[in-house]
GROMACS .gro file of C-alpha atoms in nm:
model
  351
    1UNK     CA    1   2.936   1.136   0.362
    2UNK     CA    2   2.954   1.416   0.585
    3UNK     CA    3   3.287   1.330   0.778
    4UNK     CA    4   3.235   1.238   1.172
    5UNK     CA    5   3.332   1.600   1.387
    6UNK     CA    6   3.558   1.521   1.687
    7UNK     CA    7   3.641   1.743   2.005
    8UNK     CA    8   3.958   1.836   1.756
    9UNK     CA    9   3.749   2.006   1.517
   10UNK     CA   10   3.617   2.178   1.815
   11UNK     CA   11   3.920   2.281   1.932
   12UNK     CA   12   4.056   2.369   1.645
   13UNK     CA   13   3.796   2.615   1.583
   14UNK     CA   14   3.807   2.782   1.944
   15UNK     CA   15   4.163   2.793   1.933
   16UNK     CA   16   4.189   2.610   2.227
   17UNK     CA   17   4.322   2.269   2.306
   18UNK     CA   18   4.188   1.931   2.331
   19UNK     CA   19   4.207   1.941   2.700
   20UNK     CA   20   4.021   2.269   2.738
   21UNK     CA   21   3.710   2.158   2.536
   22UNK     CA   22   3.729   1.853   2.732
   23UNK     CA   23   3.709   2.074   3.054
   24UNK     CA   24   3.423   2.232   2.913
   25UNK     CA   25   3.197   1.880   2.805
   26UNK     CA   26   3.283   1.828   3.140
   27UNK     CA   27   3.158   2.093   3.312
   28UNK     CA   28   3.528   2.203   3.476
   29UNK     CA   29   3.544   2.567   3.461
   30UNK     CA   30   3.700   2.661   3.772
   31UNK     CA   31   4.050   2.691   3.539
   32UNK     CA   32   3.868   2.845   3.282
   33UNK     CA   33   3.815   3.225   3.148
   34UNK     CA   34   3.452   3.317   3.110
   35UNK     CA   35   3.526   3.448   2.716
   36UNK     CA   36   3.704   3.096   2.672
   37UNK     CA   37   3.389   2.902   2.784
   38UNK     CA   38   3.140   3.094   2.584
   39UNK     CA   39   3.387   3.044   2.275
   40UNK     CA   40   3.382   2.712   2.274
   41UNK     CA   41   2.977   2.700   2.362
   42UNK     CA   42   2.962   2.878   2.061
   43UNK     CA   43   3.182   2.628   1.839
   44UNK     CA   44   2.988   2.392   1.954
   45UNK     CA   45   2.627   2.515   1.926
   46UNK     CA   46   2.741   2.617   1.518
   47UNK     CA   47   2.890   2.278   1.448
   48UNK     CA   48   2.628   2.062   1.621
   49UNK     CA   49   2.903   1.907   1.794
   50UNK     CA   50   2.750   1.566   1.933
   51UNK     CA   51   3.027   1.429   2.238
   52UNK     CA   52   3.067   1.028   2.202
   53UNK     CA   53   2.904   0.946   2.539
   54UNK     CA   54   2.991   0.583   2.479
   55UNK     CA   55   3.363   0.677   2.415
   56UNK     CA   56   3.324   0.938   2.733
   57UNK     CA   57   3.139   0.728   2.982
   58UNK     CA   58   3.417   0.429   2.891
   59UNK     CA   59   3.689   0.683   2.957
   60UNK     CA   60   3.549   0.777   3.311
   61UNK     CA   61   3.390   0.476   3.444
   62UNK     CA   62   3.055   0.604   3.433
   63UNK     CA   63   2.739   0.642   3.220
   64UNK     CA   64   2.613   0.984   3.343
   65UNK     CA   65   2.299   0.755   3.419
   66UNK     CA   66   2.099   0.786   3.697
   67UNK     CA   67   1.831   0.552   3.809
   68UNK     CA   68   1.541   0.685   4.030
   69UNK     CA   69   1.305   0.433   4.196
   70UNK     CA   70   0.973   0.566   4.365
   71UNK     CA   71   0.734   0.360   4.575
   72UNK     CA   72   0.442   0.452   4.410
   73UNK     CA   73   0.430   0.681   4.098
   74UNK     CA   74   0.077   0.773   4.202
   75UNK     CA   75   0.193   0.990   4.478
   76UNK     CA   76   0.168   1.378   4.424
   77UNK     CA   77   0.533   1.386   4.616
   78UNK     CA   78   0.705   1.122   4.381
   79UNK     CA   79   0.609   1.314   4.060
   80UNK     CA   80   0.701   1.666   4.221
   81UNK     CA   81   1.031   1.492   4.325
   82UNK     CA   82   1.053   1.358   4.074
   83UNK     CA   83   1.038   1.632   3.827
   84UNK     CA   84   1.304   1.834   4.048
   85UNK     CA   85   1.538   1.568   3.966
   86UNK     CA   86   1.549   1.518   3.637
   87UNK     CA   87   1.595   1.909   3.609
   88UNK     CA   88   1.901   1.865   3.816
   89UNK     CA   89   2.009   1.637   3.656
   90UNK     CA   90   2.006   1.745   3.292
   91UNK     CA   91   2.158   2.060   3.433
   92UNK     CA   92   2.485   1.809   3.540
   93UNK     CA   93   2.461   1.631   3.194
   94UNK     CA   94   2.315   1.339   3.382
   95UNK     CA   95   2.014   1.162   3.225
   96UNK     CA   96   1.769   0.984   3.464
   97UNK     CA   97   1.603   0.626   3.427
   98UNK     CA   98   1.277   0.602   3.638
   99UNK     CA   99   1.104   0.302   3.758
  100UNK     CA  100   0.811   0.256   3.981
  101UNK     CA  101   0.732  -0.044   4.268
  102UNK     CA  102   0.451   0.008   4.307
  103UNK     CA  103   0.457  -0.065   4.686
  104UNK     CA  104   0.594  -0.420   4.594
  105UNK     CA  105   0.967  -0.484   4.777
  106UNK     CA  106   0.992  -0.795   4.498
  107UNK     CA  107   0.960  -0.504   4.191
  108UNK     CA  108   1.188  -0.302   4.376
  109UNK     CA  109   1.443  -0.570   4.409
  110UNK     CA  110   1.375  -0.610   4.047
  111UNK     CA  111   1.424  -0.282   3.992
  112UNK     CA  112   1.817  -0.275   4.157
  113UNK     CA  113   1.925  -0.501   3.939
  114UNK     CA  114   1.843  -0.403   3.640
  115UNK     CA  115   1.961  -0.036   3.713
  116UNK     CA  116   2.255  -0.202   3.869
  117UNK     CA  117   2.318  -0.371   3.515
  118UNK     CA  118   2.284  -0.080   3.337
  119UNK     CA  119   2.565   0.027   3.556
  120UNK     CA  120   2.399   0.354   3.660
  121UNK     CA  121   2.624   0.585   3.823
  122UNK     CA  122   2.380   0.594   4.145
  123UNK     CA  123   2.041   0.555   4.244
  124UNK     CA  124   1.743   0.762   4.416
  125UNK     CA  125   1.525   0.491   4.601
  126UNK     CA  126   1.177   0.599   4.863
  127UNK     CA  127   1.190   0.282   4.959
  128UNK     CA  128   0.909  -0.016   4.978
  129UNK     CA  129   1.112  -0.235   5.123
  130UNK     CA  130   1.172  -0.306   5.500
  131UNK     CA  131   1.493  -0.556   5.493
  132UNK     CA  132   1.837  -0.446   5.487
  133UNK     CA  133   1.902  -0.716   5.265
  134UNK     CA  134   1.764  -0.608   4.966
  135UNK     CA  135   2.034  -0.262   4.955
  136UNK     CA  136   2.326  -0.520   5.030
  137UNK     CA  137   2.380  -0.530   4.624
  138UNK     CA  138   2.431  -0.153   4.609
  139UNK     CA  139   2.706  -0.180   4.876
  140UNK     CA  140   2.846  -0.459   4.709
  141UNK     CA  141   2.850  -0.301   4.394
  142UNK     CA  142   2.995   0.089   4.585
  143UNK     CA  143   2.686   0.222   4.409
  144UNK     CA  144   2.602   0.593   4.578
  145UNK     CA  145   2.218   0.589   4.659
  146UNK     CA  146   1.964   0.806   4.873
  147UNK     CA  147   1.646   0.772   4.995
  148UNK     CA  148   1.384   1.007   4.921
  149UNK     CA  149   1.018   1.005   5.206
  150UNK     CA  150   1.110   0.662   5.401
  151UNK     CA  151   1.389   0.525   5.619
  152UNK     CA  152   1.453   0.133   5.621
  153UNK     CA  153   1.592  -0.015   5.947
  154UNK     CA  154   1.942  -0.146   5.909
  155UNK     CA  155   2.029   0.057   5.648
  156UNK     CA  156   2.288   0.336   5.674
  157UNK     CA  157   2.239   0.629   5.359
  158UNK     CA  158   2.197   0.989   5.375
  159UNK     CA  159   1.777   1.039   5.356
  160UNK     CA  160   1.550   1.339   5.255
  161UNK     CA  161   1.222   1.329   5.441
  162UNK     CA  162   0.891   1.551   5.582
  163UNK     CA  163   0.973   1.651   5.946
  164UNK     CA  164   0.635   1.404   6.029
  165UNK     CA  165   0.607   1.508   6.360
  166UNK     CA  166   0.616   1.907   6.275
  167UNK     CA  167   0.387   1.865   5.989
  168UNK     CA  168   0.138   1.663   6.226
  169UNK     CA  169   0.114   1.916   6.528
  170UNK     CA  170   0.090   2.169   6.323
  171UNK     CA  171  -0.244   2.048   6.216
  172UNK     CA  172  -0.372   2.010   6.518
  173UNK     CA  173  -0.278   2.284   6.659
  174UNK     CA  174  -0.444   2.474   6.373
  175UNK     CA  175  -0.760   2.286   6.448
  176UNK     CA  176  -0.742   2.360   6.815
  177UNK     CA  177  -0.696   2.699   6.770
  178UNK     CA  178  -1.064   2.734   6.604
  179UNK     CA  179  -1.207   2.554   6.849
  180UNK     CA  180  -1.190   2.156   6.723
  181UNK     CA  181  -1.174   1.928   6.996
  182UNK     CA  182  -1.281   1.658   6.827
  183UNK     CA  183  -1.052   1.564   6.575
  184UNK     CA  184  -0.962   1.231   6.343
  185UNK     CA  185  -0.690   1.096   6.155
  186UNK     CA  186  -0.709   0.875   5.836
  187UNK     CA  187  -0.466   0.720   5.710
  188UNK     CA  188  -0.358   0.428   5.470
  189UNK     CA  189  -0.311   0.089   5.614
  190UNK     CA  190  -0.068   0.058   5.877
  191UNK     CA  191   0.039  -0.307   5.785
  192UNK     CA  192   0.301  -0.515   5.999
  193UNK     CA  193   0.593  -0.334   5.882
  194UNK     CA  194   0.459   0.016   5.883
  195UNK     CA  195   0.648   0.331   5.629
  196UNK     CA  196   0.816   0.581   5.810
  197UNK     CA  197   0.562   0.848   5.737
  198UNK     CA  198   0.227   0.665   5.835
  199UNK     CA  199   0.411   0.503   6.092
  200UNK     CA  200   0.561   0.870   6.267
  201UNK     CA  201   0.223   1.096   6.096
  202UNK     CA  202   0.016   0.818   6.376
  203UNK     CA  203   0.230   0.860   6.693
  204UNK     CA  204   0.280   1.225   6.609
  205UNK     CA  205  -0.101   1.271   6.602
  206UNK     CA  206  -0.143   1.039   6.935
  207UNK     CA  207   0.159   1.344   7.124
  208UNK     CA  208  -0.013   1.639   6.926
  209UNK     CA  209  -0.370   1.518   7.071
  210UNK     CA  210  -0.239   1.482   7.441
  211UNK     CA  211  -0.006   1.743   7.443
  212UNK     CA  212  -0.310   2.003   7.337
  213UNK     CA  213  -0.498   1.877   7.673
  214UNK     CA  214  -0.742   1.639   7.407
  215UNK     CA  215  -0.899   1.342   7.496
  216UNK     CA  216  -0.715   1.024   7.271
  217UNK     CA  217  -0.962   0.876   7.102
  218UNK     CA  218  -0.912   0.523   6.922
  219UNK     CA  219  -1.204   0.522   6.770
  220UNK     CA  220  -1.119   0.865   6.603
  221UNK     CA  221  -0.804   0.695   6.408
  222UNK     CA  222  -0.866   0.560   6.134
  223UNK     CA  223  -0.595   0.285   5.882
  224UNK     CA  224  -0.802   0.166   5.571
  225UNK     CA  225  -0.739   0.039   5.214
  226UNK     CA  226  -0.819   0.317   5.003
  227UNK     CA  227  -1.098   0.175   4.850
  228UNK     CA  228  -1.292   0.140   5.226
  229UNK     CA  229  -1.198   0.485   5.354
  230UNK     CA  230  -1.536   0.589   5.199
  231UNK     CA  231  -1.730   0.324   5.453
  232UNK     CA  232  -1.450   0.454   5.745
  233UNK     CA  233  -1.563   0.808   5.706
  234UNK     CA  234  -1.931   0.659   5.714
  235UNK     CA  235  -1.901   0.492   6.083
  236UNK     CA  236  -1.683   0.812   6.184
  237UNK     CA  237  -1.989   1.021   6.134
  238UNK     CA  238  -2.180   0.779   6.234
  239UNK     CA  239  -2.057   0.804   6.608
  240UNK     CA  240  -2.275   0.951   6.906
  241UNK     CA  241  -1.970   1.210   6.926
  242UNK     CA  242  -1.854   1.183   6.590
  243UNK     CA  243  -1.527   1.366   6.534
  244UNK     CA  244  -1.620   1.764   6.402
  245UNK     CA  245  -1.267   1.758   6.223
  246UNK     CA  246  -0.996   1.513   6.069
  247UNK     CA  247  -0.651   1.503   5.934
  248UNK     CA  248  -0.577   1.325   5.586
  249UNK     CA  249  -0.252   1.133   5.606
  250UNK     CA  250  -0.172   1.192   5.265
  251UNK     CA  251  -0.301   1.294   4.941
  252UNK     CA  252  -0.502   0.964   4.808
  253UNK     CA  253  -0.685   0.941   5.186
  254UNK     CA  254  -0.770   1.321   5.065
  255UNK     CA  255  -0.897   1.277   4.745
  256UNK     CA  256  -1.102   0.931   4.943
  257UNK     CA  257  -1.205   1.194   5.178
  258UNK     CA  258  -1.310   1.388   4.921
  259UNK     CA  259  -1.461   1.192   4.685
  260UNK     CA  260  -1.656   1.006   4.934
  261UNK     CA  261  -1.814   1.367   5.111
  262UNK     CA  262  -1.974   1.467   4.809
  263UNK     CA  263  -2.101   1.082   4.745
  264UNK     CA  264  -2.263   1.115   5.086
  265UNK     CA  265  -2.370   1.441   5.165
  266UNK     CA  266  -2.135   1.584   5.375
  267UNK     CA  267  -2.050   1.970   5.382
  268UNK     CA  268  -1.719   2.062   5.404
  269UNK     CA  269  -1.644   2.249   5.651
  270UNK     CA  270  -2.015   2.253   5.787
  271UNK     CA  271  -2.023   1.939   5.917
  272UNK     CA  272  -1.659   1.800   5.843
  273UNK     CA  273  -1.348   2.011   5.876
  274UNK     CA  274  -1.039   1.839   5.669
  275UNK     CA  275  -0.679   1.960   5.705
  276UNK     CA  276  -0.421   1.726   5.357
  277UNK     CA  277  -0.070   1.629   5.442
  278UNK     CA  278   0.138   1.676   5.118
  279UNK     CA  279  -0.055   1.950   4.928
  280UNK     CA  280  -0.163   1.782   4.671
  281UNK     CA  281  -0.269   2.019   4.329
  282UNK     CA  282  -0.693   1.906   4.349
  283UNK     CA  283  -0.676   2.032   4.715
  284UNK     CA  284  -0.686   2.425   4.583
  285UNK     CA  285  -0.911   2.376   4.242
  286UNK     CA  286  -1.172   2.150   4.546
  287UNK     CA  287  -1.511   2.347   4.658
  288UNK     CA  288  -1.415   2.483   4.947
  289UNK     CA  289  -1.004   2.474   4.875
  290UNK     CA  290  -0.875   2.167   5.108
  291UNK     CA  291  -0.633   2.374   5.379
  292UNK     CA  292  -0.308   2.132   5.344
  293UNK     CA  293   0.060   2.125   5.512
  294UNK     CA  294   0.251   2.122   5.252
  295UNK     CA  295   0.602   1.928   5.185
  296UNK     CA  296   0.870   2.077   4.982
  297UNK     CA  297   0.889   1.779   4.712
  298UNK     CA  298   1.096   2.013   4.472
  299UNK     CA  299   1.334   2.110   4.712
  300UNK     CA  300   1.354   1.763   4.812
  301UNK     CA  301   1.418   1.618   4.494
  302UNK     CA  302   1.686   1.850   4.374
  303UNK     CA  303   1.861   1.812   4.781
  304UNK     CA  304   1.852   1.479   4.662
  305UNK     CA  305   2.018   1.523   4.329
  306UNK     CA  306   2.257   1.702   4.477
  307UNK     CA  307   2.371   1.458   4.761
  308UNK     CA  308   2.386   1.213   4.459
  309UNK     CA  309   2.590   1.392   4.224
  310UNK     CA  310   2.845   1.466   4.526
  311UNK     CA  311   2.806   1.035   4.638
  312UNK     CA  312   2.971   0.976   4.222
  313UNK     CA  313   3.175   1.235   4.219
  314UNK     CA  314   3.355   1.161   4.570
  315UNK     CA  315   3.269   0.765   4.539
  316UNK     CA  316   3.603   0.704   4.762
  317UNK     CA  317   3.455   0.913   5.017
  318UNK     CA  318   3.278   0.782   5.341
  319UNK     CA  319   2.915   0.925   5.331
  320UNK     CA  320   2.739   0.980   5.660
  321UNK     CA  321   2.440   0.895   5.699
  322UNK     CA  322   2.245   1.172   5.729
  323UNK     CA  323   1.842   1.218   5.775
  324UNK     CA  324   1.731   1.597   5.646
  325UNK     CA  325   1.392   1.661   5.782
  326UNK     CA  326   1.203   1.895   5.568
  327UNK     CA  327   0.979   2.132   5.769
  328UNK     CA  328   0.612   2.173   5.646
  329UNK     CA  329   0.419   2.464   5.568
  330UNK     CA  330   0.081   2.554   5.637
  331UNK     CA  331  -0.132   2.667   5.305
  332UNK     CA  332  -0.471   2.729   5.466
  333UNK     CA  333  -0.767   2.711   5.254
  334UNK     CA  334  -1.151   2.688   5.380
  335UNK     CA  335  -1.180   2.376   5.451
  336UNK     CA  336  -1.171   2.460   5.837
  337UNK     CA  337  -1.461   2.574   6.056
  338UNK     CA  338  -1.408   2.807   6.318
  339UNK     CA  339  -1.619   2.700   6.642
  340UNK     CA  340  -1.511   2.949   6.842
  341UNK     CA  341  -1.766   3.238   6.583
  342UNK     CA  342  -2.014   2.997   6.638
  343UNK     CA  343  -1.970   2.963   7.024
  344UNK     CA  344  -1.925   3.326   7.065
  345UNK     CA  345  -2.269   3.387   6.824
  346UNK     CA  346  -2.451   3.145   7.030
  347UNK     CA  347  -2.336   3.304   7.379
  348UNK     CA  348  -2.460   3.647   7.164
  349UNK     CA  349  -2.780   3.526   7.129
  350UNK     CA  350  -2.805   3.377   7.509
  351UNK     CA  351  -2.758   3.704   7.667
   0.00000   0.00000   0.00000
């Protein structure tokens, strides 16, 4: 039977001390020359050495595990953020455990309990809960955690979100610039306690329309379950003065809107101009390509991972509860009709 390799074997072969190898394995390179670092890496690869993860965890009082709880794994934002989180954590020798809460605070609470039982070093959460009490255990266990996409009243932690106001205002401005004055917004249900993006995007829409000098028409603002959005779209377009453009508040709404448009024979953008928020990948392969307001999901995920690692490594420091807002970017497609060109053509014919 082959002898199990130890850190001593690596140290002897690399002609360094055990403590130097330990520093290397824990990615503390500041007092190590590049030549020494490379020599240790070469020996580890040559010997196919695998450090004893359990022993290292016990010694450092760390598991090198971070839990990620997503509100809904179907969201494009969730998928893209999680990929970036995993990439950033793996580059630091940390593994990720992912749980899907299915927009259910009860499930989220269960996942928190399970991950704490697994002794994760930290948590990255897309919160579903509206009660601060669900996160009480994290404070009791002194487990660092970070929020993505949403805020919870009464909870002080570092949070990363899209600048929802800027996103909606950019969308409205784009439509107004193309001559649209009858603009609608479609979103998933707000509920008794609306989640942050839905609440902020609706409030921003009201402000943007008013600031553009347009009449605020309540019938143009639709909040409905995904399975009801097709019916709501038909009602919108059956109004005596239907909107000429609609902003889909997230990728799920956009998907339902596009499916309903195909089934109902609604031509985009001839009959209805469309802008989506969240930059769903399918928006670019739809015909015509849909104009979207993209949030930098990969940057948000990578930043969340860096913040949680810093929180784990500086557990004794009280983190400042900063809310990071990420700027949206307009990704122009062909789903917005330029009504100014139509008006100019009509005026030209009249002359």
